[in-house]
Short mmCIF file of C-alpha atoms in Angstrom, two decimals:
data_model
loop_
_atom_site.label_atom_id
_atom_site.label_comp_id
_atom_site.label_asym_id
_atom_site.label_seq_id
_atom_site.Cartn_x
_atom_site.Cartn_y
_atom_site.Cartn_z
CA UNK A 134 -9.14 -1.80 30.20
CA UNK A 135 -7.89 1.74 29.84
CA UNK A 136 -6.49 1.25 26.32
CA UNK A 137 -7.19 4.18 24.05
CA UNK A 138 -9.65 3.52 21.22
CA UNK A 139 -7.97 2.14 18.13
CA UNK A 140 -9.51 4.78 15.86
CA UNK A 141 -7.57 7.46 17.70
CA UNK A 142 -4.71 6.55 15.43
CA UNK A 143 -6.38 7.97 12.33
CA UNK A 144 -9.35 10.11 13.32
CA UNK A 145 -8.53 13.79 13.95
CA UNK A 146 -10.08 14.70 17.31
CA UNK A 147 -12.78 17.36 17.22
CA UNK A 148 -11.50 20.87 17.68
CA UNK A 149 -7.98 20.16 16.43
CA UNK A 150 -6.72 21.17 13.03
CA UNK A 151 -5.37 18.67 10.57
CA UNK A 152 -2.47 20.93 9.61
CA UNK A 153 -1.09 23.75 11.73
CA UNK A 154 1.72 26.03 10.73
CA UNK A 155 4.26 27.82 12.88
CA UNK A 156 6.96 30.16 11.62
CA UNK A 157 10.47 29.82 12.95
CA UNK A 158 11.33 32.77 15.20
CA UNK A 159 15.09 32.66 14.57
CA UNK A 160 15.43 31.75 10.88
CA UNK A 161 13.81 33.64 8.07
CA UNK A 162 11.69 31.70 5.59
CA UNK A 163 11.57 28.66 7.85
CA UNK A 164 8.52 27.06 9.34
CA UNK A 165 7.22 23.85 10.92
CA UNK A 166 4.00 22.19 9.80
CA UNK A 167 2.33 19.91 12.32
CA UNK A 168 0.19 17.35 10.53
CA UNK A 169 -2.20 15.47 12.81
CA UNK A 170 -2.90 11.75 12.37
CA UNK A 171 -0.36 11.18 9.60
CA UNK A 172 2.81 9.10 9.50
CA UNK A 173 5.75 8.10 7.30
CA UNK A 174 3.46 7.50 4.34
CA UNK A 175 2.76 11.20 3.90
CA UNK A 176 5.88 12.53 5.66
CA UNK A 177 8.35 10.80 3.44
CA UNK A 178 6.81 11.52 0.04
CA UNK A 179 6.30 15.15 1.07
CA UNK A 180 9.94 15.48 2.16
CA UNK A 181 11.32 13.88 -1.02
CA UNK A 182 9.09 16.03 -3.22
CA UNK A 183 10.29 19.16 -1.34
CA UNK A 184 13.88 18.14 -1.99
CA UNK A 185 13.16 18.21 -5.71
CA UNK A 186 12.29 21.92 -5.50
CA UNK A 187 15.45 24.10 -5.79
CA UNK A 188 13.78 26.87 -3.86
CA UNK A 189 13.76 24.68 -0.78
CA UNK A 190 16.95 24.95 1.32
CA UNK A 191 15.86 22.44 3.95
CA UNK A 192 13.06 19.96 4.26
CA UNK A 193 12.71 17.23 6.79
CA UNK A 194 10.03 15.44 8.78
CA UNK A 195 9.84 13.57 12.04
CA UNK A 196 7.44 11.35 13.87
CA UNK A 197 8.10 12.64 17.36
CA UNK A 198 6.78 9.55 19.20
CA UNK A 199 5.09 6.35 18.03
CA UNK A 200 2.14 7.02 20.32
CA UNK A 201 1.69 10.63 19.28
CA UNK A 202 -0.11 10.28 16.00
CA UNK A 203 1.34 13.32 14.24
CA UNK A 204 4.28 14.34 12.08
CA UNK A 205 6.25 17.57 12.01
CA UNK A 206 7.49 18.79 8.62
CA UNK A 207 10.14 21.53 8.71
CA UNK A 208 10.83 23.63 5.64
CA UNK A 209 13.24 26.43 4.94
CA UNK A 210 13.21 28.20 1.61
CA UNK A 211 15.13 30.93 -0.16
CA UNK A 212 13.89 34.48 0.28
CA UNK A 213 12.18 34.32 -3.15
CA UNK A 214 9.60 31.93 -1.75
CA UNK A 215 7.94 30.86 1.47
CA UNK A 216 7.54 27.56 3.28
CA UNK A 217 3.79 27.61 2.76
CA UNK A 218 4.25 28.02 -0.92
CA UNK A 219 6.78 25.20 -1.14
CA UNK A 220 4.48 22.99 0.92
CA UNK A 221 1.48 23.62 -1.29
CA UNK A 222 3.55 23.20 -4.43
CA UNK A 223 4.86 19.83 -3.23
CA UNK A 224 1.34 18.59 -2.58
CA UNK A 225 0.16 19.82 -5.97
CA UNK A 226 2.99 18.07 -7.74
CA UNK A 227 2.43 14.81 -5.86
CA UNK A 228 -1.25 15.00 -6.60
CA UNK A 229 -0.54 15.41 -10.31
CA UNK A 230 1.95 12.56 -10.21
CA UNK A 231 -0.68 10.28 -8.69
CA UNK A 232 -3.24 11.33 -11.30
CA UNK A 233 -0.75 10.49 -14.00
CA UNK A 234 0.14 7.18 -12.30
CA UNK A 235 -3.49 6.19 -11.95
CA UNK A 236 -4.23 6.86 -15.61
CA UNK A 237 -1.02 5.05 -16.61
CA UNK A 238 -1.93 2.03 -14.49
CA UNK A 239 -5.50 1.82 -15.81
CA UNK A 240 -4.32 2.12 -19.44
CA UNK A 241 -1.70 -0.55 -18.85
CA UNK A 242 -4.34 -2.79 -17.24
CA UNK A 243 -6.70 -2.56 -20.24
CA UNK A 244 -3.73 -3.09 -22.57
CA UNK A 245 -2.67 -6.16 -20.61
CA UNK A 246 -6.21 -7.58 -20.50
CA UNK A 247 -6.52 -7.05 -24.25
CA UNK A 248 -3.23 -8.90 -24.76
CA UNK A 249 -4.46 -11.81 -22.64
CA UNK A 250 -7.72 -12.01 -24.55
CA UNK A 251 -5.86 -12.18 -27.86
CA UNK A 252 -3.60 -14.86 -26.46
CA UNK A 253 -6.54 -17.25 -25.94
CA UNK B 13 8.21 38.69 -17.20
CA UNK B 14 5.99 40.32 -14.67
CA UNK B 15 5.67 36.97 -12.99
CA UNK B 16 9.40 36.58 -12.72
CA UNK B 17 9.75 40.01 -11.14
CA UNK B 18 7.11 39.22 -8.60
CA UNK B 19 9.25 36.34 -7.52
CA UNK B 20 7.10 33.96 -5.47
CA UNK B 21 3.82 35.29 -4.17
CA UNK B 22 0.92 34.48 -6.44
CA UNK B 23 3.01 33.73 -9.46
CA UNK B 24 2.60 30.34 -11.14
CA UNK B 25 5.73 28.33 -10.46
CA UNK B 26 7.55 25.58 -12.26
CA UNK B 27 6.33 22.16 -11.48
CA UNK B 28 8.65 19.39 -10.33
CA UNK B 29 6.19 16.68 -11.09
CA UNK B 30 7.34 13.25 -12.24
CA UNK B 31 5.72 10.99 -14.79
CA UNK B 32 5.91 7.40 -13.54
CA UNK B 33 5.51 4.52 -15.97
CA UNK B 34 3.90 1.18 -15.24
CA UNK B 35 4.27 -2.18 -17.00
CA UNK B 36 2.23 -5.17 -15.81
CA UNK B 37 3.97 -8.52 -16.03
CA UNK B 38 1.43 -10.87 -14.52
CA UNK B 39 -2.13 -10.34 -13.41
CA UNK B 40 -4.57 -12.69 -11.75
CA UNK B 41 -7.50 -11.85 -9.52
CA UNK B 42 -5.45 -12.18 -6.35
CA UNK B 43 -1.91 -11.68 -7.69
CA UNK B 44 -0.21 -8.87 -9.54
CA UNK B 45 3.37 -8.28 -10.60
CA UNK B 46 4.31 -4.99 -12.18
CA UNK B 47 7.16 -2.64 -12.85
CA UNK B 48 7.05 0.96 -11.63
CA UNK B 49 9.57 3.32 -13.17
CA UNK B 50 10.56 7.00 -13.10
CA UNK B 51 9.67 7.63 -9.48
CA UNK B 52 11.49 7.19 -6.20
CA UNK B 53 11.44 4.85 -3.20
CA UNK B 54 9.33 7.25 -1.16
CA UNK B 55 6.44 6.91 -3.61
CA UNK B 56 6.89 3.14 -3.92
CA UNK B 57 6.88 2.78 -0.16
CA UNK B 58 3.91 5.10 0.30
CA UNK B 59 1.91 2.93 -2.11
CA UNK B 60 3.00 -0.23 -0.32
CA UNK B 61 2.05 1.21 3.09
CA UNK B 62 -1.34 2.41 1.86
CA UNK B 63 -2.12 -0.97 0.26
CA UNK B 64 -1.34 -2.77 3.51
CA UNK B 65 -2.96 -0.50 6.03
CA UNK B 66 -5.32 2.03 4.48
CA UNK B 67 -7.30 0.53 1.65
CA UNK B 68 -10.73 -0.28 3.13
CA UNK B 69 -12.47 -3.64 3.12
CA UNK B 70 -15.50 -5.13 4.90
CA UNK B 71 -15.13 -7.54 7.83
CA UNK B 72 -17.29 -8.82 10.65
CA UNK B 73 -16.95 -6.37 13.56
CA UNK B 74 -19.79 -7.16 15.96
CA UNK B 75 -21.18 -10.52 16.98
CA UNK B 76 -24.27 -11.22 19.03
CA UNK B 77 -24.32 -14.81 20.17
CA UNK B 78 -27.69 -16.35 20.79
CA UNK B 79 -26.67 -19.96 21.50
CA UNK B 80 -23.21 -21.35 21.74
CA UNK B 81 -22.78 -24.82 23.12
CA UNK B 82 -19.66 -25.51 21.07
CA UNK B 83 -16.22 -26.18 22.57
CA UNK B 84 -14.96 -22.69 21.68
CA UNK B 85 -15.96 -19.70 23.79
CA UNK B 86 -17.93 -16.77 22.41
CA UNK B 87 -15.04 -14.30 21.94
CA UNK B 88 -12.93 -16.97 20.28
CA UNK B 89 -15.67 -17.52 17.72
CA UNK B 90 -16.21 -13.78 17.27
CA UNK B 91 -12.52 -13.36 16.57
CA UNK B 92 -12.53 -16.20 14.00
CA UNK B 93 -15.54 -14.64 12.26
CA UNK B 94 -13.76 -11.29 12.05
CA UNK B 95 -10.81 -12.86 10.23
CA UNK B 96 -12.95 -14.30 7.39
CA UNK B 97 -12.30 -12.21 4.28
CA UNK B 98 -15.50 -10.82 2.74
CA UNK B 99 -15.97 -9.62 -0.85
CA UNK B 100 -15.43 -5.87 -0.56
CA UNK B 101 -15.86 -4.43 -4.04
CA UNK B 102 -18.33 -1.90 -2.56
CA UNK B 103 -16.07 -0.90 0.34
CA UNK B 104 -14.70 2.23 -1.36
CA UNK B 105 -18.19 3.69 -1.77
CA UNK B 106 -19.49 2.45 1.57
CA UNK B 107 -19.60 4.65 4.67
CA UNK B 108 -17.53 4.18 7.79
CA UNK B 109 -19.95 3.54 10.70
CA UNK B 110 -18.40 6.38 12.65
CA UNK B 111 -19.16 8.97 9.91
CA UNK B 112 -22.59 7.50 9.09
CA UNK B 113 -25.43 9.90 9.81
CA UNK B 114 -28.21 7.59 8.60
CA UNK B 115 -28.02 5.58 11.82
CA UNK B 116 -27.54 7.23 15.23
CA UNK B 117 -24.05 6.00 15.87
CA UNK B 118 -24.94 2.37 16.43
CA UNK B 119 -23.55 1.50 12.96
CA UNK B 120 -26.32 -0.89 11.99
CA UNK B 121 -27.95 0.71 8.93
CA UNK B 122 -27.78 -0.45 5.30
CA UNK B 123 -25.30 2.33 4.33
CA UNK B 124 -22.58 1.31 6.70
CA UNK B 125 -23.13 -2.34 7.63
CA UNK B 126 -24.07 -5.79 6.39
CA UNK B 127 -25.86 -8.26 8.61
CA UNK B 128 -25.00 -11.96 8.73
CA UNK B 129 -26.85 -14.86 10.36
CA UNK B 130 -25.51 -18.23 11.28
CA UNK B 131 -27.53 -21.08 12.71
CA UNK B 132 -26.14 -24.59 12.82
CA UNK B 133 -26.96 -27.60 15.03
CA UNK B 134 -25.38 -31.02 14.89
CA UNK B 135 -27.85 -33.90 15.13
CA UNK B 136 -25.72 -36.74 13.79
CA UNK B 137 -22.95 -38.82 15.33
CA UNK B 138 -20.47 -37.40 12.87
CA UNK B 139 -18.57 -34.23 13.66
CA UNK B 140 -20.14 -31.29 11.87
CA UNK B 141 -17.93 -28.51 10.48
CA UNK B 142 -19.38 -25.04 10.75
CA UNK B 143 -17.82 -23.09 7.87
CA UNK B 144 -17.97 -19.72 6.19
CA UNK B 145 -20.48 -21.30 3.79
CA UNK B 146 -22.98 -21.45 6.67
CA UNK B 147 -22.94 -17.65 7.06
CA UNK B 148 -26.14 -16.17 5.59
CA UNK B 149 -25.57 -12.67 4.24
CA UNK B 150 -28.34 -10.11 3.93
CA UNK B 151 -26.44 -8.45 1.03
CA UNK B 152 -25.55 -10.73 -1.88
CA UNK B 153 -22.65 -8.42 -2.85
CA UNK B 154 -20.95 -9.09 0.49
CA UNK B 155 -20.17 -12.74 1.33
CA UNK B 156 -17.13 -14.80 2.33
CA UNK B 157 -14.62 -14.77 -0.57
CA UNK B 158 -14.33 -18.57 -0.78
CA UNK B 159 -18.12 -18.85 -1.08
CA UNK B 160 -18.12 -16.26 -3.87
CA UNK B 161 -15.29 -18.10 -5.69
CA UNK B 162 -17.07 -21.46 -5.41
CA UNK B 163 -20.31 -20.01 -6.69
CA UNK B 164 -18.41 -18.88 -9.79
CA UNK B 165 -16.44 -22.08 -10.36
CA UNK B 166 -19.23 -24.54 -9.64
CA UNK B 167 -21.50 -22.58 -11.97
CA UNK B 168 -18.86 -23.10 -14.61
CA UNK B 169 -17.97 -26.76 -14.26
CA UNK B 170 -20.85 -28.07 -12.18
CA UNK B 171 -19.07 -30.21 -9.59
CA UNK B 172 -17.94 -29.72 -6.02
CA UNK B 173 -14.56 -30.78 -4.78
CA UNK B 174 -13.65 -31.71 -1.24
CA UNK B 175 -11.74 -28.47 -0.85
CA UNK B 176 -14.81 -26.34 -1.53
CA UNK B 177 -16.01 -26.64 2.02
CA UNK B 178 -15.27 -23.14 3.11
CA UNK B 179 -13.28 -21.75 6.05
CA UNK B 180 -13.88 -23.74 9.20
CA UNK B 181 -15.20 -21.68 12.10
CA UNK B 182 -15.82 -24.43 14.67
CA UNK B 183 -16.60 -28.13 14.83
CA UNK B 184 -19.73 -29.42 16.54
CA UNK B 185 -20.54 -32.85 18.00
CA UNK B 186 -24.02 -34.31 18.55
CA UNK B 187 -26.29 -31.94 20.36
CA UNK B 188 -24.09 -28.85 20.11
CA UNK B 189 -25.42 -25.73 18.51
CA UNK B 190 -24.24 -22.34 17.30
CA UNK B 191 -26.66 -19.53 16.58
CA UNK B 192 -25.58 -15.92 16.13
CA UNK B 193 -26.03 -12.57 14.37
CA UNK B 194 -22.99 -10.70 13.07
CA UNK B 195 -22.53 -7.18 11.74
CA UNK B 196 -19.84 -6.56 9.13
CA UNK B 197 -18.50 -3.04 8.76
CA UNK B 198 -16.06 -1.08 6.63
CA UNK B 199 -12.63 -0.57 8.10
CA UNK B 200 -8.92 -0.24 7.39
CA UNK B 201 -5.88 -2.34 8.24
CA UNK B 202 -4.52 0.39 10.54
CA UNK B 203 -7.51 -0.20 12.81
CA UNK B 204 -7.27 -4.00 12.82
CA UNK B 205 -5.39 -6.34 10.49
CA UNK B 206 -8.63 -8.18 9.65
CA UNK B 207 -9.48 -5.23 7.43
CA UNK B 208 -6.27 -5.41 5.46
CA UNK B 209 -6.94 -6.37 1.85
CA UNK B 210 -3.34 -7.33 1.21
CA UNK B 211 -1.71 -10.66 2.01
CA UNK B 212 1.70 -9.41 1.00
CA UNK B 213 2.95 -6.35 -0.87
CA UNK B 214 6.66 -6.15 -1.69
CA UNK B 215 8.81 -4.11 -4.00
CA UNK B 216 12.46 -4.45 -4.97
CA UNK B 217 14.91 -2.28 -6.85
CA UNK B 218 15.67 -3.52 -10.33
CA UNK B 219 19.32 -4.66 -10.33
CA UNK B 220 21.63 -3.36 -13.03
CA UNK B 221 24.48 -5.72 -13.82
CA UNK B 222 27.65 -4.58 -15.56
CA UNK B 223 30.10 -7.27 -16.58
CA UNK B 224 33.66 -6.28 -17.49
CA UNK B 225 33.91 -8.33 -20.70
CA UNK B 226 37.62 -7.81 -21.14
CA UNK B 227 38.36 -9.12 -17.67
CA UNK B 228 35.87 -11.95 -18.18
CA UNK B 229 37.84 -13.04 -21.27
CA UNK B 230 40.84 -13.73 -19.05
CA UNK B 231 38.89 -16.37 -17.10
CA UNK B 232 39.13 -20.03 -17.97
CA UNK B 233 35.95 -22.03 -18.39
CA UNK B 234 36.67 -23.70 -15.06
CA UNK B 235 36.97 -20.29 -13.38
CA UNK B 236 33.74 -19.09 -14.96
CA UNK B 237 31.95 -22.17 -13.72
CA UNK B 238 33.11 -21.80 -10.17
CA UNK B 239 32.30 -18.07 -10.26
CA UNK B 240 28.75 -18.81 -11.52
CA UNK B 241 28.40 -21.38 -8.75
CA UNK B 242 29.34 -18.83 -6.08
CA UNK B 243 25.99 -17.05 -6.41
CA UNK B 244 23.43 -18.50 -4.01
CA UNK B 245 20.64 -17.75 -6.47
CA UNK B 246 20.71 -18.55 -10.17
CA UNK B 247 21.63 -15.17 -11.58
CA UNK B 248 24.30 -16.17 -14.10
CA UNK B 249 24.89 -19.07 -16.45
CA UNK B 250 27.25 -20.17 -19.19
CA UNK B 251 26.08 -20.43 -22.74
CA UNK B 252 26.73 -24.07 -23.74
CA UNK B 253 27.59 -23.13 -27.34
CA UNK B 254 29.76 -20.06 -27.00
CA UNK B 255 30.94 -20.72 -23.41
CA UNK B 256 30.23 -17.10 -22.77
CA UNK B 257 28.89 -15.86 -19.45
CA UNK B 258 25.27 -14.82 -19.63
CA UNK B 259 22.87 -13.22 -17.17
CA UNK B 260 19.96 -15.70 -16.78
CA UNK B 261 17.85 -13.75 -14.33
CA UNK B 262 19.04 -10.40 -13.01
CA UNK B 263 16.09 -10.21 -10.60
CA UNK B 264 17.12 -13.40 -8.81
CA UNK B 265 20.01 -11.39 -7.39
CA UNK B 266 19.46 -10.73 -3.69
CA UNK B 267 22.15 -8.05 -3.23
CA UNK B 268 24.22 -10.59 -1.30
CA UNK B 269 27.56 -9.45 -2.86
CA UNK B 270 28.72 -13.12 -3.06
CA UNK B 271 29.72 -12.91 -6.72
CA UNK B 272 31.64 -9.67 -6.06
CA UNK B 273 33.53 -11.24 -3.18
CA UNK B 274 34.23 -14.28 -5.29
CA UNK B 275 35.66 -12.13 -8.08
CA UNK B 276 37.94 -10.43 -5.58
CA UNK B 277 39.00 -13.78 -4.11
CA UNK B 278 39.89 -14.91 -7.63
CA UNK B 279 42.08 -11.85 -7.99
CA UNK B 280 39.77 -10.18 -10.50
CA UNK B 281 38.31 -7.21 -8.70
CA UNK B 282 36.02 -5.14 -10.91
CA UNK B 283 34.95 -8.19 -12.85
CA UNK B 284 31.38 -7.27 -12.10
CA UNK B 285 29.43 -4.31 -10.77
CA UNK B 286 25.84 -4.58 -9.66
CA UNK B 287 23.76 -1.72 -8.42
CA UNK B 288 20.13 -1.10 -7.82
CA UNK B 289 18.43 1.26 -10.21
CA UNK B 290 17.09 3.88 -7.81
CA UNK B 291 14.08 4.83 -9.91
CA UNK B 292 12.89 1.38 -10.96
CA UNK B 293 10.84 -0.99 -8.85
CA UNK B 294 9.30 -4.43 -9.24
CA UNK B 295 6.13 -4.80 -7.20
CA UNK B 296 4.38 -8.00 -6.21
CA UNK B 297 0.93 -7.62 -4.76
CA UNK B 298 -1.06 -10.50 -3.28
CA UNK B 299 -4.63 -9.90 -2.24
CA UNK B 300 -6.66 -11.79 0.38
CA UNK B 301 -9.45 -11.99 -2.21
CA UNK B 302 -11.49 -9.22 -0.61
CA UNK B 303 -10.76 -7.07 -3.67
CA UNK B 304 -8.89 -7.81 -6.88
CA UNK B 305 -5.14 -7.16 -6.75
CA UNK B 306 -5.40 -4.63 -9.58
CA UNK B 307 -8.20 -2.80 -7.73
CA UNK B 308 -6.04 -2.80 -4.66
CA UNK B 309 -3.41 -0.77 -6.51
CA UNK B 310 -5.95 1.65 -8.01
CA UNK B 311 -7.66 2.12 -4.66
CA UNK B 312 -4.29 2.73 -2.98
CA UNK B 313 -3.56 5.53 -5.47
CA UNK B 314 -6.97 7.04 -4.78
CA UNK B 315 -6.53 6.82 -1.01
CA UNK B 316 -3.10 8.38 -1.19
CA UNK B 317 -4.55 11.23 -3.23
CA UNK B 318 -7.27 11.74 -0.64
CA UNK B 319 -4.70 11.77 2.12
CA UNK B 320 -2.65 14.42 0.29
CA UNK B 321 -5.77 16.53 -0.25
CA UNK B 322 -6.50 16.30 3.48
CA UNK B 323 -3.09 17.70 4.42
CA UNK B 324 -3.40 20.79 2.19
CA UNK B 325 -3.18 24.08 4.01
CA UNK B 326 -6.58 25.67 4.48
CA UNK B 327 -6.46 28.74 2.30
CA UNK B 328 -7.76 31.39 4.73
CA UNK B 329 -5.45 30.13 7.41
CA UNK B 330 -2.25 30.33 5.41
CA UNK B 331 -3.22 33.62 3.79
CA UNK B 332 -3.83 35.20 7.19
CA UNK B 333 -0.52 33.99 8.53
CA UNK B 334 1.28 35.24 5.44
CA UNK B 335 -0.46 38.59 5.69
CA UNK B 336 0.26 39.08 9.40
CA UNK B 337 3.89 38.10 8.85
CA UNK B 338 4.20 40.71 6.10
CA UNK B 339 2.60 43.35 8.27
CA UNK B 340 4.98 42.40 11.04
CA UNK B 341 7.94 42.88 8.73
CA UNK B 342 6.85 46.35 7.64
#
């Protein structure tokens, strides 16, 4: 009866930002990014990509509660960089990886279909 | 050089991008088996999760029942209709009803919905099956998947088998009738599982098997046989000619450690080492038929890209924060 609408799990409510960013008050070059309506899918690939960047000293994410549809990504970097830069860099790299993967998959698909056709 | 001295801000930085490789092993319309290499488990799992819950399809979402004198109640029938997979090749380009501005929020226009009609009445003494084949679609591109498959196969070989009856919705006896109008909409598996295009998506690490050949030499044929037998799946075998131990199917290994324990029990620890290759995955994708399995993978990559684009920092916002933080430091 009073169940929340199912779409609340993936539709960002009006007036709220998809990504908000808050600097850490105690540690330099550290910040938390709150990403609304995302889960482990994005959180985990982002964290692993950040770990690949040597400028990143710490990267982690958490899903605070299964009924709060948001994740918090925490990043600390060296003084040469900033968390926002590391965050954007990670997304750029993942984006490029997926572009490469898509092209690779499509090429492999046409190659495979060609092979099947020749087999008949 | 100037870039290096600037350090971070504004300078173009080294990329830590990976270049994953794909090799397809088996491909049918509703089944796909492929290898994914040179990436990590986070990417493999993200793809799996997106395939299951975020690649859109079309499914019946709203049912208006005109007459229902069948034995099943209205909501029961509505639920069964929702679970019928519909051909969803157009789903990626279709609009979600909630973002559709052509209709005023009722989600019943041609851009975001497909209308179905069903009208069946039983007038014989025999039980009448109401199936997915009785659903009349207003858009020929969207229809129940079994109906679409039958249209293709019967066009090819020109006969109808007993199995080509469609998905049963309800059974009617003499005098019973079912008449309804249904609206199918675009949706994702996260909203309701009826929109999930995937029956199963799994991936496994590719096992890497190292046999200590010197130690293996010390085993008698009898020992080898009993060691091969200790594996619950058929991973190893013995070559009948050379009586040498061979790996028949490394992927049959279920990481159960039985052969390792057996080697230890035989007093030959280190006979074998098996570990998962952390950057190599074997995927199996099974589709419900709503979209082809290969499209499911491609769509998943696209959706994941869209999701990443959505979580980018808005430029003005981050720049302002950066600026104020610098001013604060001064």
